[in-house]
Short mmCIF file of C-alpha atoms in Angstrom, two decimals:
data_model
loop_
_atom_site.label_atom_id
_atom_site.label_comp_id
_atom_site.label_asym_id
_atom_site.label_seq_id
_atom_site.Cartn_x
_atom_site.Cartn_y
_atom_site.Cartn_z
CA MET A 1 162.79 128.49 233.70
CA SER A 2 159.90 126.39 232.46
CA ALA A 3 159.07 128.97 229.79
CA THR A 4 162.68 129.01 228.64
CA MET A 5 162.76 125.21 228.28
CA THR A 6 159.54 125.25 226.33
CA SER A 7 160.89 127.79 223.86
CA VAL A 8 163.98 125.66 223.26
CA ASP A 9 162.39 122.20 223.04
CA THR A 10 159.30 123.06 221.03
CA PRO A 11 159.98 123.53 217.32
CA GLU A 12 158.78 126.67 215.62
CA PRO A 13 155.54 126.13 213.67
CA ALA A 14 157.21 126.97 210.33
CA ALA A 15 160.07 124.55 210.96
CA ALA A 16 157.66 121.83 212.07
CA ALA A 17 155.65 122.31 208.91
CA GLY A 18 158.79 122.36 206.76
CA ARG A 19 160.22 119.06 207.94
CA PRO A 20 157.38 116.85 206.60
CA LEU A 21 157.63 118.71 203.29
CA LEU A 22 161.35 118.04 203.08
CA ARG A 23 160.76 114.38 203.93
CA ARG A 24 158.21 114.17 201.12
CA LEU A 25 160.75 115.58 198.68
CA VAL A 26 163.52 113.13 199.56
CA ARG A 27 162.33 110.25 197.39
CA PRO A 28 161.38 112.38 194.36
CA GLY A 29 164.79 114.03 194.59
CA ALA A 30 166.47 110.64 194.86
CA ALA A 31 164.53 109.38 191.82
CA ALA A 32 165.65 112.35 189.70
CA LEU A 33 169.22 111.96 190.99
CA SER A 34 169.27 108.28 190.01
CA GLY A 35 168.35 109.33 186.46
CA LEU A 36 171.10 111.95 186.39
CA LEU A 37 173.62 109.35 187.55
CA LEU A 38 172.49 107.06 184.74
CA PHE A 39 173.03 109.87 182.23
CA ALA A 40 176.50 110.52 183.63
CA SER A 41 177.38 106.85 183.10
CA PHE A 42 176.97 107.25 179.30
CA PRO A 43 179.63 108.33 176.77
CA PRO A 44 181.56 110.46 176.20
CA ARG A 45 182.24 110.14 179.93
CA PRO A 46 184.12 106.93 180.88
CA LEU A 47 182.01 106.64 184.05
CA TRP A 48 180.16 103.41 183.20
CA TRP A 49 180.31 102.31 186.85
CA LEU A 50 177.94 105.12 187.87
CA ALA A 51 175.11 102.90 186.63
CA PHE A 52 175.47 100.77 189.78
CA PRO A 53 174.88 103.51 192.38
CA ALA A 54 172.18 104.88 190.05
CA PHE A 55 170.18 101.66 190.25
CA ALA A 56 170.98 101.20 193.94
CA LEU A 57 169.46 104.63 194.58
CA LEU A 58 166.51 103.84 192.33
CA GLY A 59 165.99 100.58 194.25
CA TRP A 60 165.88 102.48 197.53
CA THR A 61 163.44 104.96 195.99
CA LEU A 62 160.99 102.36 194.64
CA ARG A 63 161.14 99.42 197.03
CA GLY A 64 157.85 99.01 198.88
CA ARG A 65 156.20 102.06 197.29
CA ARG A 66 152.55 102.13 196.32
CA LEU A 67 152.07 101.68 192.59
CA ARG A 68 150.76 105.19 191.95
CA SER A 69 153.68 106.70 193.84
CA ALA A 70 156.12 104.40 192.02
CA PHE A 71 154.79 105.57 188.65
CA GLY A 72 155.54 109.19 189.54
CA LEU A 73 158.96 108.35 190.96
CA GLY A 74 159.80 106.31 187.87
CA TYR A 75 158.75 109.20 185.66
CA LEU A 76 161.07 111.54 187.54
CA ALA A 77 163.92 109.06 187.13
CA GLY A 78 163.14 108.86 183.41
CA LEU A 79 163.23 112.65 183.10
CA GLY A 80 166.50 112.87 185.02
CA PHE A 81 168.01 110.31 182.66
CA LEU A 82 166.56 111.19 179.26
CA LEU A 83 166.34 114.99 179.39
CA PRO A 84 170.12 115.45 179.28
CA LEU A 85 170.78 112.26 177.28
CA LEU A 86 168.57 113.29 174.35
CA ILE A 87 169.13 117.04 174.36
CA TRP A 88 170.80 116.72 170.94
CA THR A 89 167.40 115.96 169.37
CA GLY A 90 166.56 119.66 169.74
CA GLU A 91 169.89 120.89 168.41
CA GLU A 92 168.43 122.52 165.29
CA VAL A 93 164.66 122.35 165.70
CA GLY A 94 164.27 123.83 169.16
CA PRO A 95 163.16 122.39 172.50
CA VAL A 96 159.61 121.29 171.62
CA PRO A 97 160.52 118.03 169.78
CA TRP A 98 163.16 117.22 172.41
CA LEU A 99 160.76 117.74 175.32
CA ALA A 100 157.96 115.85 173.57
CA LEU A 101 160.24 112.88 172.88
CA VAL A 102 161.52 112.79 176.46
CA ALA A 103 158.01 113.14 177.90
CA ALA A 104 156.90 110.13 175.85
CA GLU A 105 159.98 107.96 176.45
CA ALA A 106 159.96 108.65 180.21
CA LEU A 107 156.55 106.98 180.38
CA PHE A 108 158.27 103.64 179.72
CA VAL A 109 160.61 104.29 182.66
CA ALA A 110 157.58 105.21 184.78
CA LEU A 111 155.87 101.93 183.91
CA ALA A 112 159.07 100.06 184.68
CA GLY A 113 159.24 101.85 188.03
CA THR A 114 155.68 100.73 188.76
CA GLY A 115 156.60 97.13 187.97
CA ILE A 116 159.75 97.33 190.09
CA ALA A 117 157.73 98.53 193.08
CA ALA A 118 155.22 95.73 192.51
CA VAL A 119 157.87 92.98 192.59
CA SER A 120 159.98 94.58 195.32
CA ARG A 121 158.29 92.55 198.09
CA LEU A 122 159.09 89.21 196.44
CA PRO A 123 161.98 87.02 197.58
CA ALA A 124 165.13 87.79 195.54
CA TRP A 125 163.41 90.95 194.32
CA PRO A 126 166.50 92.38 192.53
CA VAL A 127 166.22 89.59 189.94
CA TRP A 128 162.57 90.37 189.21
CA ALA A 129 163.21 94.12 189.25
CA ALA A 130 166.11 93.88 186.79
CA ALA A 131 163.93 91.81 184.46
CA VAL A 132 161.20 94.46 184.66
CA TRP A 133 163.65 97.19 183.66
CA VAL A 134 164.93 95.26 180.62
CA ALA A 135 161.37 94.39 179.60
CA GLY A 136 160.64 98.11 179.68
CA GLU A 137 163.60 98.69 177.38
CA ALA A 138 162.32 95.98 175.04
CA ALA A 139 158.95 97.73 174.82
CA ARG A 140 160.55 101.14 174.27
CA ALA A 141 162.62 99.66 171.43
CA ARG A 142 159.47 98.58 169.57
CA VAL A 143 156.67 101.10 170.16
CA PRO A 144 155.46 103.57 169.10
CA PHE A 145 156.40 104.10 165.43
CA GLY A 146 158.86 101.21 165.44
CA GLY A 147 160.46 102.16 168.75
CA PHE A 148 163.34 104.31 170.01
CA PRO A 149 166.01 102.15 171.72
CA TRP A 150 168.38 105.06 172.44
CA GLY A 151 169.47 104.96 176.07
CA LYS A 152 169.44 101.20 176.61
CA ILE A 153 171.65 100.55 179.63
CA ALA A 154 173.91 98.29 177.56
CA PHE A 155 174.92 101.24 175.36
CA GLY A 156 176.54 102.95 178.35
CA GLN A 157 178.83 99.97 179.01
CA ALA A 158 181.22 100.05 176.01
CA ASP A 159 184.14 100.64 178.42
CA GLY A 160 182.71 98.54 181.23
CA PHE A 161 183.66 95.33 182.98
CA PHE A 162 180.44 93.62 181.90
CA LEU A 163 180.87 94.23 178.16
CA PRO A 164 181.75 90.54 177.39
CA LEU A 165 178.16 89.66 178.33
CA ALA A 166 177.11 91.30 175.05
CA ALA A 167 178.64 88.30 173.26
CA LEU A 168 176.74 85.93 175.53
CA GLY A 169 173.22 87.34 175.26
CA GLY A 170 173.33 90.70 173.51
CA THR A 171 172.13 93.99 174.93
CA PRO A 172 169.32 92.41 177.04
CA VAL A 173 171.73 90.22 179.03
CA LEU A 174 174.34 92.98 179.35
CA GLY A 175 171.72 95.43 180.55
CA PHE A 176 170.15 92.88 182.91
CA ALA A 177 173.51 92.21 184.57
CA VAL A 178 174.19 95.91 185.18
CA VAL A 179 170.72 96.59 186.59
CA LEU A 180 170.82 93.45 188.72
CA CYS A 181 174.13 94.50 190.23
CA GLY A 182 172.75 97.94 191.04
CA PHE A 183 169.66 96.60 192.78
CA GLY A 184 171.79 93.89 194.43
CA LEU A 185 174.11 96.59 195.75
CA TYR A 186 171.20 98.33 197.47
CA GLU A 187 169.72 95.10 198.84
CA THR A 188 173.10 94.00 200.21
CA ALA A 189 173.54 97.36 201.92
CA ARG A 190 170.01 97.08 203.33
CA GLN A 191 170.70 93.62 204.75
CA VAL A 192 173.98 94.79 206.31
CA ALA A 193 172.29 97.84 207.83
CA GLY A 194 169.53 95.65 209.26
CA HIS A 195 172.08 93.31 210.81
CA ARG A 196 173.92 96.22 212.45
CA ARG A 197 170.68 97.51 213.95
CA GLY A 198 170.09 94.11 215.48
CA ALA A 199 167.19 93.23 213.21
CA VAL A 200 166.58 89.62 212.24
CA VAL A 201 168.18 89.02 208.85
CA ARG A 202 167.03 85.95 207.02
CA ARG A 203 169.89 83.91 205.64
CA THR A 204 168.06 83.26 202.36
CA ALA A 205 167.47 86.99 201.80
CA ALA A 206 171.09 87.85 202.58
CA THR A 207 172.31 85.09 200.27
CA ALA A 208 170.05 86.26 197.44
CA ALA A 209 171.32 89.82 197.83
CA LEU A 210 174.93 88.69 197.68
CA LEU A 211 174.29 86.48 194.66
CA SER A 212 172.74 89.46 192.86
CA LEU A 213 176.21 90.99 192.99
CA LEU A 214 178.36 87.91 192.46
CA VAL A 215 176.52 86.05 189.69
CA PRO A 216 176.74 88.88 187.10
CA VAL A 217 180.43 89.35 187.91
CA ALA A 218 181.08 85.62 187.52
CA ALA A 219 179.10 85.55 184.27
CA ALA A 220 181.11 88.47 182.87
CA LEU A 221 184.37 86.72 183.74
CA ALA A 222 183.15 83.46 182.21
CA SER A 223 182.16 85.31 179.01
CA ARG A 224 185.59 86.81 178.38
CA PRO A 225 186.72 83.93 176.13
CA LEU A 226 183.84 84.82 173.79
CA VAL A 227 185.54 88.15 173.03
CA ASP A 228 188.06 87.46 170.28
CA ALA A 229 189.73 89.90 167.87
CA SER A 230 191.71 87.28 165.92
CA ALA A 231 191.30 86.89 162.15
CA GLN A 232 189.36 83.76 161.18
CA ASP A 233 189.04 84.61 157.47
CA GLY A 234 192.16 86.67 156.97
CA THR A 235 192.14 90.47 157.03
CA ALA A 236 190.92 93.33 154.90
CA THR A 237 192.33 96.82 154.53
CA VAL A 238 189.42 99.24 154.72
CA ALA A 239 189.22 103.00 154.24
CA ALA A 240 186.55 105.19 155.84
CA ILE A 241 186.06 108.66 154.34
CA GLN A 242 184.93 111.65 156.38
CA GLY A 243 184.44 114.52 153.96
CA ASN A 244 182.90 117.00 156.40
CA VAL A 245 180.05 119.41 155.66
CA PRO A 246 180.21 123.10 154.69
CA ARG A 247 178.44 124.23 157.85
CA LEU A 248 176.54 122.78 160.77
CA GLY A 249 172.83 122.21 160.95
CA LEU A 250 169.93 121.13 158.80
CA ASP A 251 170.66 123.77 156.18
CA PHE A 252 173.66 121.76 155.01
CA ASN A 253 171.17 119.93 152.74
CA ALA A 254 170.96 123.10 150.67
CA GLN A 255 174.67 122.61 149.98
CA ARG A 256 174.48 118.94 149.14
CA ARG A 257 176.71 119.29 146.11
CA ALA A 258 179.43 120.69 148.39
CA VAL A 259 179.04 117.67 150.70
CA LEU A 260 179.43 115.31 147.74
CA ASP A 261 182.44 117.24 146.46
CA ASN A 262 184.06 117.07 149.91
CA HIS A 263 183.83 113.27 150.00
CA ALA A 264 184.98 112.89 146.44
CA ALA A 265 187.94 115.21 147.04
CA ARG A 266 188.99 113.36 150.19
CA THR A 267 188.78 110.05 148.32
CA GLU A 268 190.93 111.43 145.50
CA GLN A 269 193.41 112.71 148.08
CA LEU A 270 193.57 109.20 149.55
CA ALA A 271 194.22 107.84 146.05
CA ALA A 272 197.14 110.27 145.70
CA ASP A 273 198.49 109.24 149.12
CA VAL A 274 198.28 105.57 148.13
CA ALA A 275 200.11 106.26 144.87
CA ALA A 276 202.82 108.13 146.82
CA GLY A 277 203.21 105.24 149.26
CA LYS A 278 201.93 107.30 152.21
CA GLU A 279 198.95 105.01 152.80
CA PRO A 280 198.36 101.30 152.09
CA ARG A 281 196.01 100.51 149.25
CA PRO A 282 192.56 99.71 150.66
CA ASP A 283 190.56 96.71 149.49
CA PHE A 284 187.41 98.85 149.56
CA VAL A 285 186.25 102.29 150.65
CA LEU A 286 183.25 103.30 152.78
CA TRP A 287 181.53 106.69 152.53
CA PRO A 288 179.00 107.89 155.14
CA GLU A 289 175.24 108.09 154.99
CA ASN A 290 174.06 111.10 152.94
CA SER A 291 177.50 111.67 151.43
CA SER A 292 175.57 112.30 148.21
CA ASP A 293 172.17 113.89 148.76
CA LEU A 294 172.01 114.22 144.99
CA ASP A 295 170.50 111.12 143.39
CA PRO A 296 173.28 109.78 141.11
CA TYR A 297 170.73 107.82 139.08
CA ARG A 298 168.93 111.04 138.12
CA ASN A 299 171.73 113.62 138.33
CA ALA A 300 174.46 113.19 135.72
CA ASP A 301 176.82 115.62 137.48
CA ALA A 302 176.63 113.69 140.75
CA ARG A 303 177.20 110.41 138.93
CA GLN A 304 180.28 111.81 137.22
CA VAL A 305 181.78 113.16 140.47
CA ILE A 306 181.29 109.80 142.21
CA ASP A 307 182.54 107.80 139.24
CA GLU A 308 185.74 109.85 138.95
CA ALA A 309 186.48 109.51 142.68
CA VAL A 310 185.89 105.74 142.67
CA LYS A 311 188.03 105.28 139.55
CA ALA A 312 190.80 107.32 141.18
CA ILE A 313 190.96 105.02 144.20
CA GLY A 314 190.34 101.98 141.98
CA VAL A 315 188.44 99.78 144.46
CA PRO A 316 184.74 99.14 145.28
CA THR A 317 183.26 102.04 147.23
CA VAL A 318 180.02 102.27 149.19
CA ILE A 319 178.23 105.58 148.64
CA GLY A 320 175.48 106.92 150.91
CA ALA A 321 172.85 108.56 148.71
CA VAL A 322 169.32 109.90 148.80
CA LEU A 323 167.29 108.41 145.95
CA THR A 324 164.41 110.52 144.65
CA PRO A 325 162.09 108.44 142.46
CA GLU A 326 159.47 110.24 140.37
CA THR A 327 156.71 108.87 142.58
CA GLY A 328 156.57 107.29 145.99
CA LYS A 329 158.79 107.83 148.97
CA LEU A 330 162.45 108.80 149.13
CA ARG A 331 165.06 106.15 149.84
CA ASN A 332 168.06 106.44 152.16
CA THR A 333 170.28 104.14 150.14
CA LEU A 334 173.80 102.72 150.21
CA ILE A 335 175.18 102.03 146.72
CA GLU A 336 178.02 99.66 145.92
CA TRP A 337 179.99 101.51 143.26
CA ASP A 338 182.47 99.51 141.20
CA PRO A 339 185.35 101.40 139.50
CA ASP A 340 184.70 99.55 136.22
CA HIS A 341 180.94 99.01 136.21
CA GLY A 342 179.52 101.88 138.28
CA PRO A 343 176.60 101.16 140.66
CA VAL A 344 176.11 97.40 141.00
CA ASP A 345 174.10 96.89 144.23
CA THR A 346 171.98 98.84 146.71
CA TYR A 347 170.72 98.66 150.28
CA ASP A 348 167.76 100.76 151.47
CA LYS A 349 167.74 101.71 155.14
CA ARG A 350 165.13 99.59 156.93
CA HIS A 351 164.67 101.49 160.21
CA VAL A 352 163.88 105.03 159.08
CA GLN A 353 163.73 107.62 161.83
CA PRO A 354 160.27 108.90 162.84
CA PHE A 355 160.05 112.71 162.96
CA GLY A 356 163.45 112.86 161.25
CA GLU A 357 163.15 110.93 157.99
CA TYR A 358 159.38 110.72 158.01
CA ILE A 359 156.63 112.48 159.94
CA PRO A 360 153.89 110.35 161.49
CA MET A 361 150.59 112.20 161.94
CA ARG A 362 152.01 115.21 160.10
CA SER A 363 148.85 117.34 160.32
CA VAL A 364 148.66 116.88 164.09
CA VAL A 365 152.36 117.48 164.71
CA ARG A 366 152.28 120.68 162.62
CA ILE A 367 149.95 122.24 165.19
CA PHE A 368 152.75 122.15 167.76
CA ASN A 369 155.80 122.70 165.55
CA ASP A 370 155.91 123.77 161.91
CA ASP A 371 159.51 122.51 161.63
CA VAL A 372 157.98 119.22 160.50
CA ASP A 373 157.67 120.75 157.04
CA ARG A 374 161.44 120.73 156.72
CA VAL A 375 160.85 117.06 155.92
CA ARG A 376 158.86 117.83 152.76
CA ARG A 377 158.79 114.26 151.45
CA ASP A 378 158.88 111.19 153.67
CA PHE A 379 161.47 108.46 153.41
CA GLY A 380 160.22 104.90 153.04
CA PRO A 381 161.86 101.84 154.61
CA GLY A 382 163.67 99.10 152.73
CA HIS A 383 162.91 95.46 153.44
CA GLU A 384 166.04 93.53 152.43
CA VAL A 385 169.06 92.82 154.64
CA GLY A 386 172.13 94.62 153.30
CA VAL A 387 175.31 92.62 152.71
CA PHE A 388 177.70 93.69 149.92
CA ASP A 389 180.51 91.58 148.50
CA LEU A 390 183.36 94.10 148.35
CA ALA A 391 186.49 92.64 146.74
CA GLY A 392 185.76 89.26 148.33
CA THR A 393 184.78 90.61 151.78
CA ARG A 394 181.15 90.34 152.82
CA VAL A 395 180.27 93.65 154.49
CA GLY A 396 177.05 94.06 156.48
CA LEU A 397 175.32 97.45 156.27
CA VAL A 398 173.68 99.14 159.26
CA THR A 399 172.76 102.74 158.49
CA CYS A 400 173.05 105.25 161.35
CA PHE A 401 169.84 105.03 163.47
CA GLU A 402 169.69 101.29 162.77
CA ALA A 403 172.68 100.69 165.07
CA ALA A 404 170.33 101.14 168.03
CA PHE A 405 168.16 98.18 166.96
CA ASP A 406 169.27 94.69 167.94
CA ASP A 407 168.00 93.04 164.77
CA ALA A 408 169.79 95.33 162.30
CA ALA A 409 173.38 94.24 162.95
CA ARG A 410 172.39 90.67 163.82
CA ASP A 411 170.61 90.16 160.50
CA THR A 412 173.68 91.14 158.51
CA VAL A 413 175.86 88.70 160.47
CA THR A 414 173.43 85.80 160.09
CA HIS A 415 173.40 86.62 156.36
CA GLY A 416 177.15 86.11 156.19
CA ALA A 417 178.73 89.48 156.99
CA GLN A 418 182.40 89.19 157.99
CA LEU A 419 182.59 92.88 158.85
CA VAL A 420 179.92 95.51 159.65
CA SER A 421 179.75 99.09 158.41
CA VAL A 422 177.68 101.74 160.20
CA PRO A 423 177.66 104.76 157.84
CA SER A 424 176.15 107.75 159.60
CA ASN A 425 175.28 111.41 159.16
CA ASN A 426 175.18 113.45 162.35
CA ALA A 427 175.90 116.92 160.97
CA THR A 428 172.35 117.86 162.02
CA PHE A 429 173.30 117.40 165.68
CA GLY A 430 176.35 119.66 165.73
CA ARG A 431 178.95 119.06 168.41
CA SER A 432 176.55 117.32 170.77
CA GLU A 433 177.14 114.00 172.52
CA MET A 434 175.07 112.17 169.92
CA THR A 435 178.07 111.00 167.89
CA TYR A 436 179.75 109.53 171.00
CA GLN A 437 176.57 107.76 172.07
CA GLN A 438 176.24 106.22 168.62
CA LEU A 439 179.91 105.22 168.53
CA ALA A 440 179.42 103.37 171.84
CA MET A 441 176.54 101.43 170.26
CA SER A 442 178.85 100.31 167.46
CA ARG A 443 181.45 99.16 169.99
CA VAL A 444 178.82 97.08 171.79
CA ARG A 445 177.69 95.60 168.45
CA ALA A 446 181.30 94.67 167.64
CA VAL A 447 181.55 92.55 170.80
CA GLU A 448 177.98 91.28 170.54
CA HIS A 449 178.60 89.72 167.11
CA SER A 450 182.42 89.39 167.16
CA ARG A 451 182.88 91.53 164.06
CA SER A 452 185.06 94.48 163.15
CA VAL A 453 182.87 97.55 162.78
CA VAL A 454 183.71 100.56 160.62
CA VAL A 455 181.87 103.83 161.25
CA PRO A 456 182.23 106.39 158.42
CA VAL A 457 180.55 109.65 159.43
CA THR A 458 180.03 112.89 157.51
CA SER A 459 181.27 115.18 160.25
CA GLY A 460 181.22 113.49 163.67
CA VAL A 461 183.63 110.87 164.95
CA SER A 462 184.43 108.24 162.34
CA ALA A 463 186.15 105.13 163.69
CA VAL A 464 187.48 101.65 163.05
CA ILE A 465 186.57 99.18 165.80
CA LEU A 466 187.95 95.68 166.37
CA PRO A 467 185.73 92.70 167.34
CA ASP A 468 186.73 93.19 170.99
CA GLY A 469 185.25 96.71 171.00
CA LYS A 470 188.58 98.57 170.92
CA ILE A 471 188.89 101.62 168.67
CA VAL A 472 192.07 101.49 166.58
CA GLU A 473 191.47 104.59 164.40
CA GLU A 474 189.22 107.61 164.86
CA THR A 475 188.78 111.13 163.54
CA ALA A 476 188.14 114.49 165.14
CA MET A 477 184.73 116.11 164.72
CA PHE A 478 184.11 118.33 161.67
CA THR A 479 187.50 117.50 160.16
CA PRO A 480 188.01 116.03 156.67
CA ASP A 481 189.91 112.77 157.05
CA ALA A 482 190.42 109.26 155.75
CA LEU A 483 190.97 106.32 158.07
CA VAL A 484 192.86 103.34 156.64
CA ALA A 485 193.26 100.21 158.74
CA GLU A 486 193.75 96.47 158.39
CA VAL A 487 191.02 94.66 160.28
CA PRO A 488 190.34 90.98 161.07
CA LEU A 489 187.52 89.20 159.28
CA ARG A 490 185.44 86.68 161.18
CA SER A 491 182.63 84.26 160.35
CA SER A 492 181.83 82.40 163.60
CA LEU A 493 178.61 83.26 165.45
CA THR A 494 178.53 84.28 169.09
CA PRO A 495 175.86 82.87 171.44
CA ALA A 496 174.19 86.30 171.29
CA THR A 497 173.94 86.13 167.50
CA ARG A 498 172.55 82.58 167.62
CA LEU A 499 170.04 83.36 170.38
CA GLY A 500 168.50 86.33 168.58
CA VAL A 501 165.44 87.64 170.42
CA ALA A 502 165.39 84.75 172.93
CA PRO A 503 167.02 86.73 175.80
CA ASP A 504 164.45 89.52 175.40
CA LEU A 505 161.62 87.00 175.39
CA ALA A 506 163.00 85.18 178.44
CA LEU A 507 163.24 88.41 180.44
CA VAL A 508 159.74 89.48 179.38
CA LEU A 509 158.42 86.11 180.57
CA LEU A 510 160.36 86.50 183.82
CA THR A 511 158.78 89.92 184.25
CA ALA A 512 155.32 88.49 183.64
CA GLY A 513 155.95 85.77 186.21
CA GLY A 514 157.17 88.28 188.77
CA LEU A 515 154.22 90.60 188.28
CA ALA A 516 151.79 87.67 188.53
CA ALA A 517 153.44 86.48 191.75
CA ALA A 518 153.30 90.01 193.14
CA ALA A 519 149.60 90.28 192.29
CA VAL A 520 148.83 86.96 194.00
CA GLY A 521 150.80 88.05 197.04
CA ALA A 522 148.93 91.36 197.21
CA VAL A 523 145.55 89.57 197.09
CA ARG A 524 146.60 87.19 199.87
CA GLU A 525 147.85 90.06 202.00
CA ARG A 526 144.60 91.93 201.53
CA ARG A 527 142.56 88.88 202.55
CA ARG A 528 144.74 88.34 205.59
CA THR A 529 144.45 91.92 206.83
CA ASP A 530 140.78 92.55 205.95
CA PRO A 531 138.39 91.87 208.90
CA GLU A 532 136.24 88.76 208.69
CA PRO A 533 132.67 89.52 207.55
CA ALA A 534 130.16 89.55 210.40
CA GLY A 535 128.14 86.34 210.90
CA ASP A 536 124.35 85.98 210.72
CA PRO A 537 122.88 87.38 213.97
CA ALA A 538 120.27 84.65 213.90
#
């Protein structure tokens, strides 16, 4: 009988060895899962609320961890988030650039995870932890090579309850509120679980946890009056042209004349529809980025095609062109084309895309991937803010990749833009989620600066967005189309526009304060637990 009991009660050696291994895998698995939940909260899925359980799970994963462990857990969370989010970057050039980008960007999440673990023992730790996360985003948006802000938490909230906070403090405040709620959700659950187990729950800690949930909600409700789609300066009727490309992928550049012809033909078709009374006459027309990869200043045929299309519609038209000067770098340029006077103004894209429009450290990168030589000649950045006067409407210009950068749209608005255009070219990325992620950015920018935003795209999803972030017109992917809509014009500045970089700076300072307090606390704890040095035997 005794032998029988022993065989039942004593675990098998393999099972006993397996259980500690499984326990060690729980937190790494939870970290990766939190990243996957974050990815799932981004467009085109309308699951913005998944960000809250994602950060709650991340909070459970990181709270109280050693810094080295937290770095690894943060890196796993970054991989879980960014690997699927950025898969479109390898659409045409293979997995190496995609994996390299994700490996680099996940380091910022790993560092944020380390900071979150460091501040997790402070009172009201969700506040400090949320600040650390947003500070990590601020760093990722600036370095290296000018930064890569794609995947900021705010960009997943275009359909979310907290979107009005974009008008209050821009993407830093919107992102901070979402992260704070997620960490607050975990801390509230932790306090409740402790109370049920009979543990002593400090009232201040429980109150801080609850406030981490309630304050962002109250702030979002209080910010709703800042979201206004009314017309302050009248309205404008705008047309966005989507000409489509002959085929998917990078090779469409070899058919650049066909791309130009597509946009010209769709503009001329719109002119015919206007003449027939099928469409209202637009005040101006917007073409996408790279709608003419032929330089119209150097190519007489391209100039003639554009000129005929613009004269047919009879209103100012913004053309996206690649300028190829004899010497120096290429320019990704938007040209204001007048039906009577031809090209009258230009805007050169300021935030050019590293490894897409120019190749940093080309000789080094070529060792790993010779696709870099598809970019034979680098693009150079412009330095002037782009605002065109189109038939009396001041239109701010934010070209494609620039929509991810806080300063790009804000600069146009502070320079008088009543409406913002985000001309884009995403034919390179096929039918991936990239176009939906970028469209969500434009919706956030619309609310952030209280401006209508028009997104003309070569082949993705073109759209017309109101200042409250609602889409009123949109196209299907890879379909020639022309969107015509009357949109409100506005000139007032939101608090977010006025504050500029101040919210980012405030959260970086809050992060620094939290990390300093955590360091002081760690030193005091070490002194308290270390044994007293032995006295002099004499």
